[in-house]
Short mmCIF file of C-alpha atoms in Angstrom, two decimals:
data_model
loop_
_atom_site.label_atom_id
_atom_site.label_comp_id
_atom_site.label_asym_id
_atom_site.label_seq_id
_atom_site.Cartn_x
_atom_site.Cartn_y
_atom_site.Cartn_z
CA LYS A 1 -11.27 -44.71 44.42
CA LYS A 2 -14.59 -43.64 45.41
CA SER A 3 -14.05 -41.02 47.13
CA LYS A 4 -11.80 -39.60 44.65
CA PHE A 5 -15.15 -40.29 42.15
CA ILE A 6 -16.99 -37.97 44.61
CA PHE A 7 -14.25 -35.22 45.14
CA VAL A 8 -13.99 -34.77 40.97
CA CYS A 9 -17.83 -34.33 40.73
CA ILE A 10 -17.96 -31.82 43.82
CA ILE A 11 -15.46 -29.86 41.85
CA LEU A 12 -17.42 -30.04 38.53
CA LEU A 13 -20.46 -29.36 40.03
CA ILE A 14 -18.49 -26.03 41.70
CA LEU A 15 -17.12 -24.82 38.40
CA LEU A 16 -20.30 -25.25 36.55
CA ALA A 17 -22.19 -23.66 39.26
CA ILE A 18 -19.42 -20.83 39.02
CA LEU A 19 -20.22 -20.78 34.78
CA TRP A 20 -23.69 -20.28 35.19
CA MET A 21 -23.17 -17.81 38.01
CA TYR A 22 -20.95 -15.81 35.25
CA GLU A 23 -23.39 -16.09 32.65
CA SER A 24 -26.06 -15.19 34.46
CA LYS A 25 -24.58 -12.02 35.73
CA ILE A 26 -23.41 -10.72 32.28
CA ILE A 27 -27.24 -11.73 31.01
CA SER A 28 -28.30 -9.53 33.85
CA ASN A 29 -25.72 -7.20 33.24
CA GLU A 30 -27.24 -7.03 29.46
CA LYS A 31 -30.83 -6.55 30.40
CA LEU A 32 -30.14 -3.59 32.90
CA LEU A 33 -27.84 -1.75 30.37
CA LYS A 34 -30.56 -2.43 27.83
CA LYS A 35 -32.96 -1.15 30.51
CA MET A 36 -31.14 1.64 31.00
CA TYR A 37 -29.70 3.00 27.75
CA GLY A 38 -31.70 0.90 24.96
CA GLU A 39 -30.60 -1.93 22.64
CA PRO A 40 -27.10 -2.06 21.96
CA ILE A 41 -27.12 -1.65 18.44
CA ALA A 42 -29.88 -0.15 16.28
CA GLU A 43 -32.00 -1.77 13.62
CA ASP A 44 -29.71 0.41 11.11
CA GLY A 45 -26.80 -0.73 12.31
CA THR A 46 -25.89 2.53 14.65
CA ILE A 47 -23.57 1.58 17.90
CA ASN A 48 -24.98 2.53 21.07
CA ASN A 49 -22.31 5.00 22.45
CA ALA A 50 -24.13 4.94 25.95
CA TYR A 51 -24.35 1.25 26.36
CA PHE A 52 -21.06 0.47 25.69
CA GLY A 53 -19.28 3.63 27.44
CA ILE A 54 -18.18 5.32 24.07
CA GLU A 55 -16.77 8.91 24.96
CA ILE A 56 -17.26 11.75 22.18
CA ASP A 57 -16.02 14.28 24.86
CA GLY A 58 -12.34 12.83 24.42
CA ASN A 59 -11.67 12.33 28.48
CA ASP A 60 -10.62 9.24 28.03
CA ALA A 61 -8.94 7.88 25.41
CA LYS A 62 -8.28 4.43 26.02
CA LYS A 63 -12.31 4.03 27.35
CA THR A 64 -13.43 5.19 23.75
CA LEU A 65 -11.39 2.48 22.17
CA ALA A 66 -12.48 0.08 24.42
CA GLY A 67 -15.89 0.88 24.12
CA ILE A 68 -15.84 0.65 20.55
CA ASN A 69 -14.14 -2.67 20.38
CA LYS A 70 -16.61 -3.88 22.53
CA ALA A 71 -19.78 -2.94 20.16
CA ILE A 72 -17.33 -4.84 17.38
CA GLU A 73 -17.49 -8.19 19.46
CA TYR A 74 -21.19 -7.75 20.22
CA ALA A 75 -21.92 -7.03 16.94
CA SER A 76 -19.74 -10.25 15.94
CA LYS A 77 -21.22 -12.35 18.58
CA ASN A 78 -24.68 -11.88 17.02
CA ASN A 79 -23.94 -12.14 13.54
CA ILE A 80 -24.54 -8.50 12.78
CA GLU A 81 -22.72 -7.46 9.62
CA ASN A 82 -23.21 -3.60 9.02
CA ILE A 83 -22.15 -1.14 11.70
CA LYS A 84 -22.06 2.33 11.86
CA LEU A 85 -20.94 5.08 14.54
CA GLU A 86 -22.73 7.52 15.69
CA LYS A 87 -21.66 10.94 14.27
CA GLY A 88 -18.85 12.77 16.60
CA THR A 89 -15.00 12.70 17.02
CA TYR A 90 -13.64 9.74 19.06
CA ILE A 91 -10.57 10.58 20.87
CA ILE A 92 -8.52 6.90 21.11
CA ASP A 93 -5.39 5.60 22.43
CA SER A 94 -4.05 2.50 20.94
CA GLN A 95 -1.05 1.98 23.03
CA LYS A 96 -0.41 -0.62 25.99
CA ASP A 97 1.15 1.11 28.22
CA GLN A 98 4.12 3.82 28.51
CA LYS A 99 7.37 2.34 28.88
CA GLU A 100 8.16 -0.17 26.13
CA TYR A 101 7.48 0.42 22.25
CA HIS A 102 5.40 -2.15 20.13
CA TYR A 103 5.30 -2.35 16.47
CA GLN A 104 2.03 -3.22 16.08
CA GLU A 105 -0.76 -1.51 17.98
CA LYS A 106 -4.04 -2.34 17.96
CA GLY A 107 -6.70 0.30 17.30
CA ILE A 108 -9.85 -0.39 16.38
CA THR A 109 -9.81 -4.00 15.91
CA LEU A 110 -12.61 -5.27 12.98
CA LYS A 111 -13.83 -8.39 12.63
CA SER A 112 -14.58 -11.18 9.84
CA ASN A 113 -17.97 -10.38 8.03
CA MET A 114 -18.08 -6.80 9.06
CA LYS A 115 -19.00 -3.30 7.00
CA LEU A 116 -18.23 -0.52 9.65
CA ASP A 117 -19.70 2.95 8.58
CA LEU A 118 -17.57 5.54 10.06
CA ASN A 119 -21.13 7.93 9.33
CA GLY A 120 -18.94 10.80 8.65
CA SER A 121 -17.02 10.95 11.79
CA THR A 122 -13.46 11.42 12.73
CA ILE A 123 -11.42 8.81 14.07
CA LYS A 124 -8.23 11.16 16.00
CA HIS A 125 -5.51 9.41 17.91
CA LEU A 126 -4.42 10.72 20.98
CA GLU A 127 -1.25 12.93 21.02
CA ASN A 128 1.86 10.80 22.13
CA ASN A 129 5.46 9.98 22.23
CA ARG A 130 5.33 6.53 20.79
CA ASN A 131 6.64 5.34 17.99
CA SER A 132 3.94 3.14 16.51
CA TYR A 133 0.01 3.54 16.96
CA SER A 134 -2.88 2.13 14.69
CA LEU A 135 -6.21 3.72 14.14
CA ILE A 136 -8.19 0.95 12.59
CA SER A 137 -6.32 -2.91 12.47
CA ILE A 138 -7.85 -5.44 10.23
CA ILE A 139 -5.90 -8.71 11.43
CA ALA A 140 -6.06 -11.65 9.65
CA VAL A 141 -9.63 -11.43 9.28
CA ASN A 142 -12.09 -11.75 6.01
CA ASN A 143 -15.28 -10.04 4.39
CA VAL A 144 -14.49 -6.68 5.77
CA SER A 145 -14.94 -3.26 4.36
CA ILE A 146 -14.50 0.84 6.24
CA THR A 147 -15.97 3.84 4.66
CA ASN A 148 -16.91 7.08 5.42
CA GLY A 149 -15.28 9.13 7.66
CA ILE A 150 -12.11 10.63 8.68
CA LEU A 151 -8.58 8.78 10.42
CA GLU A 152 -6.66 11.35 11.87
CA GLY A 153 -3.05 11.34 13.56
CA ASP A 154 -0.83 12.90 15.57
CA ARG A 155 1.92 14.22 13.41
CA ILE A 156 1.61 18.15 14.05
CA ASN A 157 1.56 17.73 18.26
CA HIS A 158 3.66 14.45 17.69
CA ASN A 159 6.41 14.18 20.44
CA TYR A 160 9.30 13.36 18.39
CA ASN A 161 11.80 13.28 21.52
CA ASN A 162 11.87 9.32 21.96
CA GLY A 163 14.71 7.61 20.57
CA SER A 164 13.21 5.98 17.57
CA ASN A 165 12.57 6.79 14.42
CA ASN A 166 8.41 7.57 14.75
CA GLN A 167 7.50 6.06 11.71
CA PHE A 168 4.88 3.41 12.51
CA GLY A 169 2.19 5.23 13.63
CA HIS A 170 -0.74 4.13 10.41
CA GLY A 171 -4.30 4.85 9.89
CA ILE A 172 -5.27 1.72 9.08
CA ASP A 173 -2.79 -1.53 9.38
CA LEU A 174 -4.11 -4.26 7.39
CA ALA A 175 -2.21 -7.28 8.33
CA GLY A 176 -3.48 -11.17 6.69
CA GLY A 177 -6.56 -9.84 5.78
CA GLN A 178 -8.63 -11.06 2.54
CA ASN A 179 -11.49 -10.03 0.68
CA ILE A 180 -10.88 -6.19 2.15
CA ASP A 181 -12.69 -2.94 1.03
CA ILE A 182 -11.49 0.43 2.08
CA SER A 183 -13.38 3.65 0.60
CA ASN A 184 -14.00 6.87 1.32
CA LEU A 185 -12.09 8.16 3.76
CA GLU A 186 -9.53 10.86 4.59
CA ILE A 187 -6.41 9.27 5.78
CA LYS A 188 -4.24 12.53 7.45
CA ASP A 189 -1.51 13.91 10.01
CA MET A 190 0.07 10.03 10.16
CA ILE A 191 3.57 9.97 12.07
CA GLY A 192 4.25 6.27 9.51
CA ASP A 193 1.63 5.68 6.64
CA GLY A 194 -1.99 6.50 5.74
CA ILE A 195 -2.62 2.51 4.75
CA TYR A 196 0.28 -0.18 5.69
CA ILE A 197 -0.24 -3.41 3.88
CA THR A 198 1.60 -7.01 5.34
CA ASN A 199 1.06 -10.56 6.13
CA LYS A 200 0.01 -11.92 9.54
CA GLN A 201 1.50 -14.89 11.44
CA VAL A 202 -1.35 -16.84 13.36
CA ASN A 203 -0.18 -20.43 15.07
CA MET A 204 2.99 -20.62 13.02
CA LYS A 205 0.95 -19.86 9.80
CA TYR A 206 1.91 -16.99 7.66
CA TYR A 207 -1.24 -15.31 6.17
CA ASN A 208 -1.07 -12.91 3.21
CA SER A 209 -2.88 -9.73 2.77
CA GLU A 210 -5.36 -11.04 -0.62
CA ASN A 211 -7.91 -9.26 -2.66
CA VAL A 212 -8.10 -5.85 -1.20
CA LYS A 213 -9.50 -2.74 -2.78
CA ILE A 214 -8.19 0.98 -1.85
CA GLN A 215 -11.06 3.23 -3.28
CA SER A 216 -11.65 7.00 -3.41
CA CYS A 217 -9.69 7.98 -0.70
CA ASP A 218 -7.84 11.47 -0.03
CA ILE A 219 -4.66 10.35 1.99
CA HIS A 220 -2.33 13.14 2.93
CA ASP A 221 0.41 14.88 4.98
CA CYS A 222 1.70 11.63 6.33
CA ARG A 223 5.25 11.61 7.14
CA ARG A 224 6.76 8.21 5.51
CA GLN A 225 4.37 7.08 2.87
CA GLY A 226 0.48 7.16 1.69
CA ILE A 227 0.10 3.74 1.11
CA SER A 228 2.69 1.07 1.80
CA VAL A 229 2.59 -2.61 0.33
CA ILE A 230 4.95 -5.27 1.65
CA VAL A 231 3.16 -8.77 1.19
CA ALA A 232 -0.14 -9.10 -0.65
CA ASP A 233 -1.77 -11.01 -3.99
CA GLY A 234 -4.24 -8.79 -5.59
CA ILE A 235 -4.46 -5.06 -4.55
CA GLU A 236 -6.68 -2.85 -6.38
CA ILE A 237 -5.75 1.12 -5.83
CA TYR A 238 -7.68 3.24 -7.74
CA ASN A 239 -9.90 6.85 -7.66
CA ASN A 240 -7.88 8.12 -4.85
CA GLU A 241 -5.98 11.49 -4.39
CA ILE A 242 -2.59 10.78 -2.38
CA HIS A 243 -0.18 13.91 -1.67
CA ASN A 244 2.10 15.81 0.26
CA ILE A 245 4.05 12.88 1.91
CA LYS A 246 6.71 14.48 3.35
CA GLY A 247 8.54 13.56 6.87
CA THR A 248 10.72 10.32 6.92
CA ASN A 249 11.93 8.17 4.27
CA PRO A 250 11.12 6.60 1.48
CA GLN A 251 7.98 9.40 1.46
CA SER A 252 6.46 8.18 -1.76
CA CYS A 253 2.69 8.35 -2.32
CA ILE A 254 2.29 4.74 -3.10
CA ASP A 255 5.27 2.12 -1.83
CA LEU A 256 5.51 -1.55 -3.09
CA GLU A 257 8.24 -2.79 -1.73
CA THR A 258 8.68 -6.32 -0.06
CA GLY A 259 11.28 -7.18 2.59
CA GLY A 260 13.27 -9.40 0.79
CA LYS A 261 13.12 -12.58 -1.75
CA ASP A 262 10.99 -14.31 1.40
CA TYR A 263 7.87 -12.36 -0.07
CA ARG A 264 5.91 -11.12 -3.26
CA ILE A 265 3.91 -8.77 -4.25
CA GLU A 266 1.88 -9.92 -6.84
CA HIS A 267 -1.42 -9.02 -9.65
CA ILE A 268 -1.77 -5.43 -8.71
CA LYS A 269 -3.52 -2.69 -10.53
CA ILE A 270 -3.11 0.75 -9.52
CA HIS A 271 -5.07 3.33 -11.96
CA ASP A 272 -7.10 6.21 -12.09
CA ASN A 273 -5.27 7.85 -8.68
CA LYS A 274 -3.89 11.50 -8.95
CA LEU A 275 -0.52 11.78 -6.79
CA TYR A 276 1.35 14.50 -6.19
CA THR A 277 3.90 16.29 -3.87
CA SER A 278 6.16 13.76 -2.39
CA ALA A 279 9.18 15.03 -0.43
CA THR A 280 11.25 12.49 -3.43
CA ASN A 281 9.15 13.35 -6.14
CA ILE A 282 7.92 9.53 -6.05
CA GLY A 283 4.57 8.85 -7.18
CA ILE A 284 4.89 4.88 -7.03
CA GLN A 285 7.80 3.00 -6.20
CA ILE A 286 8.22 -0.66 -6.86
CA SER A 287 10.77 -2.99 -5.59
CA LYS A 288 11.83 -6.58 -4.79
CA ASN A 289 9.79 -9.36 -5.54
CA ILE A 290 7.12 -7.72 -7.65
CA TYR A 291 5.08 -9.84 -10.29
CA GLU A 292 2.26 -8.99 -12.74
CA ILE A 293 1.78 -5.34 -11.88
CA PHE A 294 -0.46 -2.86 -14.17
CA ILE A 295 -0.02 1.47 -13.67
CA TYR A 296 -2.65 3.07 -15.27
CA ASN A 297 -4.69 6.26 -16.47
CA ASN A 298 -3.07 8.11 -13.27
CA GLU A 299 -2.19 11.75 -13.10
CA ILE A 300 1.33 11.81 -11.38
CA ASN A 301 3.63 14.77 -10.38
CA GLY A 302 6.68 13.21 -10.21
CA SER A 303 8.16 9.58 -11.00
CA ILE A 304 6.84 6.01 -11.59
CA LYS A 305 9.89 4.71 -10.10
CA THR A 306 10.84 0.50 -10.80
CA TYR A 307 13.98 -0.62 -8.75
CA ASN A 308 14.98 -4.12 -8.18
CA ALA A 309 11.27 -4.79 -9.31
CA GLU A 310 10.30 -8.41 -10.57
CA ASN A 311 8.83 -9.86 -13.76
CA GLU A 312 6.12 -8.31 -15.61
CA ILE A 313 5.56 -4.68 -15.40
CA ASN A 314 3.38 -2.33 -16.99
CA ILE A 315 3.20 1.37 -17.10
CA TYR A 316 0.63 2.85 -19.69
CA LYS A 317 -1.87 5.75 -20.45
CA ASN A 318 -0.34 7.85 -17.44
CA THR A 319 -0.18 11.57 -17.46
CA ILE A 320 3.14 12.65 -16.09
CA ASN A 321 4.44 15.89 -15.10
CA ASN A 322 7.79 16.93 -13.93
CA GLY A 323 9.33 13.37 -13.40
CA GLY A 324 9.57 10.17 -15.07
CA ILE A 325 9.56 6.90 -15.64
CA ILE A 326 12.24 4.91 -14.34
CA GLY A 327 13.28 1.62 -14.13
CA VAL A 328 17.09 0.16 -13.01
CA LEU A 329 18.64 -2.86 -11.57
CA SER A 330 22.36 -1.91 -10.40
CA LYS A 331 24.89 -4.90 -10.85
CA SER A 332 24.41 -5.99 -7.28
CA ASN A 333 21.06 -6.54 -7.56
CA ILE A 334 21.77 -8.94 -10.63
CA GLU A 335 25.00 -11.07 -9.10
CA ASP A 336 24.72 -10.65 -5.87
CA GLU A 337 20.76 -10.69 -5.00
CA LYS A 338 19.67 -12.53 -8.25
CA TYR A 339 16.88 -10.16 -9.31
CA TYR A 340 15.66 -10.60 -12.73
CA VAL A 341 13.43 -8.50 -14.32
CA LYS A 342 11.43 -10.26 -17.16
CA LYS A 343 9.63 -7.52 -19.34
CA ILE A 344 8.66 -4.09 -18.96
CA ARG A 345 5.91 -2.19 -20.99
CA VAL A 346 6.13 1.52 -21.37
CA GLU A 347 2.98 2.58 -23.71
CA TYR A 348 0.95 5.36 -24.24
CA ASN A 349 1.83 7.34 -21.23
CA ILE A 350 2.30 11.63 -21.82
CA LEU A 351 5.41 13.46 -20.08
CA LYS A 352 5.83 16.86 -19.84
CA ASN A 353 9.11 17.78 -18.22
CA SER A 354 10.03 14.57 -17.59
CA TYR A 355 12.15 11.55 -18.97
CA ILE A 356 11.85 7.57 -19.59
CA SER A 357 14.97 6.09 -18.78
CA LEU A 358 15.52 1.92 -18.08
CA GLY A 359 18.34 -0.19 -17.51
CA ARG A 360 19.81 -3.76 -16.68
CA LEU A 361 16.03 -5.18 -17.37
CA ASN A 362 16.57 -7.63 -19.67
CA ASN A 363 13.28 -7.02 -22.04
CA SER A 364 10.86 -3.82 -22.46
CA ILE A 365 8.85 -2.35 -25.20
CA ILE A 366 8.27 2.01 -24.86
CA GLY A 367 6.38 2.86 -27.43
CA ASN A 368 3.72 5.41 -28.71
CA ASN A 369 4.62 7.71 -25.69
CA GLU A 370 4.30 11.61 -26.07
CA ILE A 371 7.05 13.31 -24.12
CA GLU A 372 7.81 17.06 -23.92
CA ASN A 373 10.91 18.47 -22.96
CA GLY A 374 12.23 14.83 -21.48
CA TYR A 375 14.08 11.96 -23.78
CA ILE A 376 14.54 8.11 -23.70
CA SER A 377 17.72 6.52 -22.14
CA VAL A 378 17.80 2.86 -22.20
CA GLU A 379 21.45 0.95 -21.53
CA ASN A 380 22.42 -2.87 -21.08
CA MET A 381 19.02 -4.19 -21.88
CA ASN A 382 16.77 -5.64 -25.35
CA SER A 383 14.27 -3.07 -26.09
CA ALA A 384 11.74 -1.96 -28.68
CA ILE A 385 11.77 2.02 -28.79
CA TYR A 386 9.04 2.48 -31.65
CA ASN A 387 6.13 5.47 -32.23
CA ASN A 388 7.63 7.72 -29.93
CA LYS A 389 6.95 11.48 -30.26
CA ILE A 390 9.48 13.69 -28.55
CA ILE A 391 10.05 17.17 -28.37
CA ASN A 392 12.08 19.73 -26.74
CA SER A 393 10.84 23.05 -26.70
CA GLU A 394 13.20 24.85 -24.54
CA ASN A 395 15.89 27.25 -25.27
CA ASN A 396 18.65 25.16 -23.27
CA ALA A 397 19.44 22.08 -25.69
CA LYS A 398 19.28 18.18 -24.87
CA ASP A 399 21.98 16.11 -25.41
CA TYR A 400 19.50 13.53 -27.21
CA GLY A 401 16.46 12.42 -27.94
CA ILE A 402 17.03 8.84 -27.61
CA CYS A 403 20.15 7.24 -26.13
CA CYS A 404 20.86 3.63 -26.21
CA ARG A 405 23.96 2.35 -24.78
CA VAL A 406 26.17 -0.70 -23.20
CA ASN A 407 28.37 0.14 -20.27
CA ASP A 408 28.73 -2.88 -18.47
CA ASP A 409 31.55 -5.24 -17.88
CA ASN A 410 30.17 -8.74 -19.19
CA SER A 411 29.92 -9.83 -23.05
CA ASN A 412 26.94 -9.46 -23.44
CA ILE A 413 24.86 -8.42 -27.08
CA TYR A 414 21.58 -6.28 -26.73
CA LYS A 415 19.27 -6.07 -29.73
CA MET A 416 17.58 -2.54 -29.83
CA PHE A 417 15.02 -2.19 -32.51
CA ILE A 418 14.55 1.36 -32.99
CA LYS A 419 11.66 2.56 -35.74
CA GLY A 420 9.17 5.13 -36.42
CA ASN A 421 10.34 7.82 -33.65
CA ASN A 422 9.28 11.29 -34.52
CA ILE A 423 11.71 14.01 -32.62
CA SER A 424 12.13 17.35 -32.91
CA GLY A 425 13.22 20.34 -31.30
CA ASN A 426 16.39 21.69 -29.61
CA PHE A 427 18.16 18.28 -29.22
CA LYS A 428 22.29 18.07 -29.89
CA GLU A 429 21.49 14.49 -31.08
CA LEU A 430 17.92 12.93 -32.05
CA GLU A 431 19.52 9.62 -31.60
CA ARG A 432 22.38 8.63 -30.36
CA ILE A 433 24.01 4.78 -30.04
CA GLU A 434 27.03 3.82 -27.85
CA ASN A 435 29.07 0.67 -28.21
CA ASN A 436 27.94 -0.10 -31.34
CA GLU A 437 30.07 -3.60 -31.02
CA ARG A 438 27.57 -4.84 -28.35
CA LEU A 439 24.59 -3.33 -29.62
CA GLN A 440 22.59 -4.25 -32.23
CA CYS A 441 20.24 -1.65 -34.01
CA VAL A 442 17.33 -2.92 -35.72
CA ASN A 443 15.35 -0.91 -38.02
CA ASP A 444 13.18 -3.66 -39.41
CA GLU A 445 9.10 -3.54 -39.41
CA GLU A 446 9.22 -7.56 -39.59
CA GLN A 447 11.44 -8.05 -36.85
CA LEU A 448 9.92 -5.25 -34.77
CA GLN A 449 6.52 -7.31 -34.60
CA ASP A 450 8.35 -10.40 -34.18
CA TYR A 451 9.77 -8.74 -31.16
CA LEU A 452 6.18 -7.39 -29.72
CA ASN A 453 4.21 -10.53 -30.90
CA ASN A 454 6.70 -12.39 -28.32
CA PHE A 455 7.01 -10.11 -25.78
#
């Protein structure tokens, strides 16, 4: 027993000696690097590229990424919250190897309680033949911001002959981050999305992305989406310009789309953005398990489309050209997938060469909208359609200004409160009501107000 005790003590002493030597070597190396290159991070937060071996000549993209991430680790370890890059162009390579495909490649990986100022720099991904990459990774951290620079993918010179769909190369991959601010960035030429937001599993527990702000960014020329949100609670997207989204579906400027019933997107604000030129003509798409979303004050060339979205959807004070506001649930969505929209509100929007079309969404308010060269169509649901101004100045007559119909195969009775609409111009019919037996049209101010008050 005594000999075993002595043996264990000797082993422990050896391990302690090795640890002491390792730490001494690190300290010695740090002292040497400081003597050679100066402080790792300056008082104003500027990262010392020479100290961390960060290349800006593009010769070694993996070394550049490793050096930036070492600087971030150093800042986190030493409680330095504000860091910024030396201004330049940084070419990085986030791929792990050249043989296998990885869904979530980590690029510049931010730590909690950190603000990264790109200082006008460009972060560019090395041209490659991979299905996925990420320039900025914000993974299961909190209190993070990134601002003031350019993120550039390899869309133009990407090698697409790799047997994959080439749709997961993202500018920012945000998974399970909380209290995140993304601002004043130009994000362009991604083979996937400009920004991708989802959850993250850590030690058998899933973390949602929460309290995220995306503001004052120019996101353009990405193949799949401008911004994708898969799982989130509390997202605000505002004062951005998102455009030229073309290459592989869904091809929306902003797409809120959960993976199914097990995920939720809730408490969303999308406002004061300019959205245009997506290949599918969709500015904003809302799909599956969406709760409490507010879309307002946006300028959109294209459509707002709610497809299988649930619960409270509010669309107001937007200007929409050459598209529409479209909301629909199919029969299979309702009966098989059990999707249910409690209410959708569409008010005070200005639409030109655009229309409003809603169906099977249970309850809606469509009020005080101005529509030029378009119409309103509602089917198989309760709705209040009031105080809308609809005009058709085109030579070709439209079939109707307002159409309400029932064409499903159940026995439900629907109510339509239609009052105070101003319809003029070249229409074959101002109002068309189809299937009066199951559609109760109400033109009573008191009943209309009761419906609006209880909405």
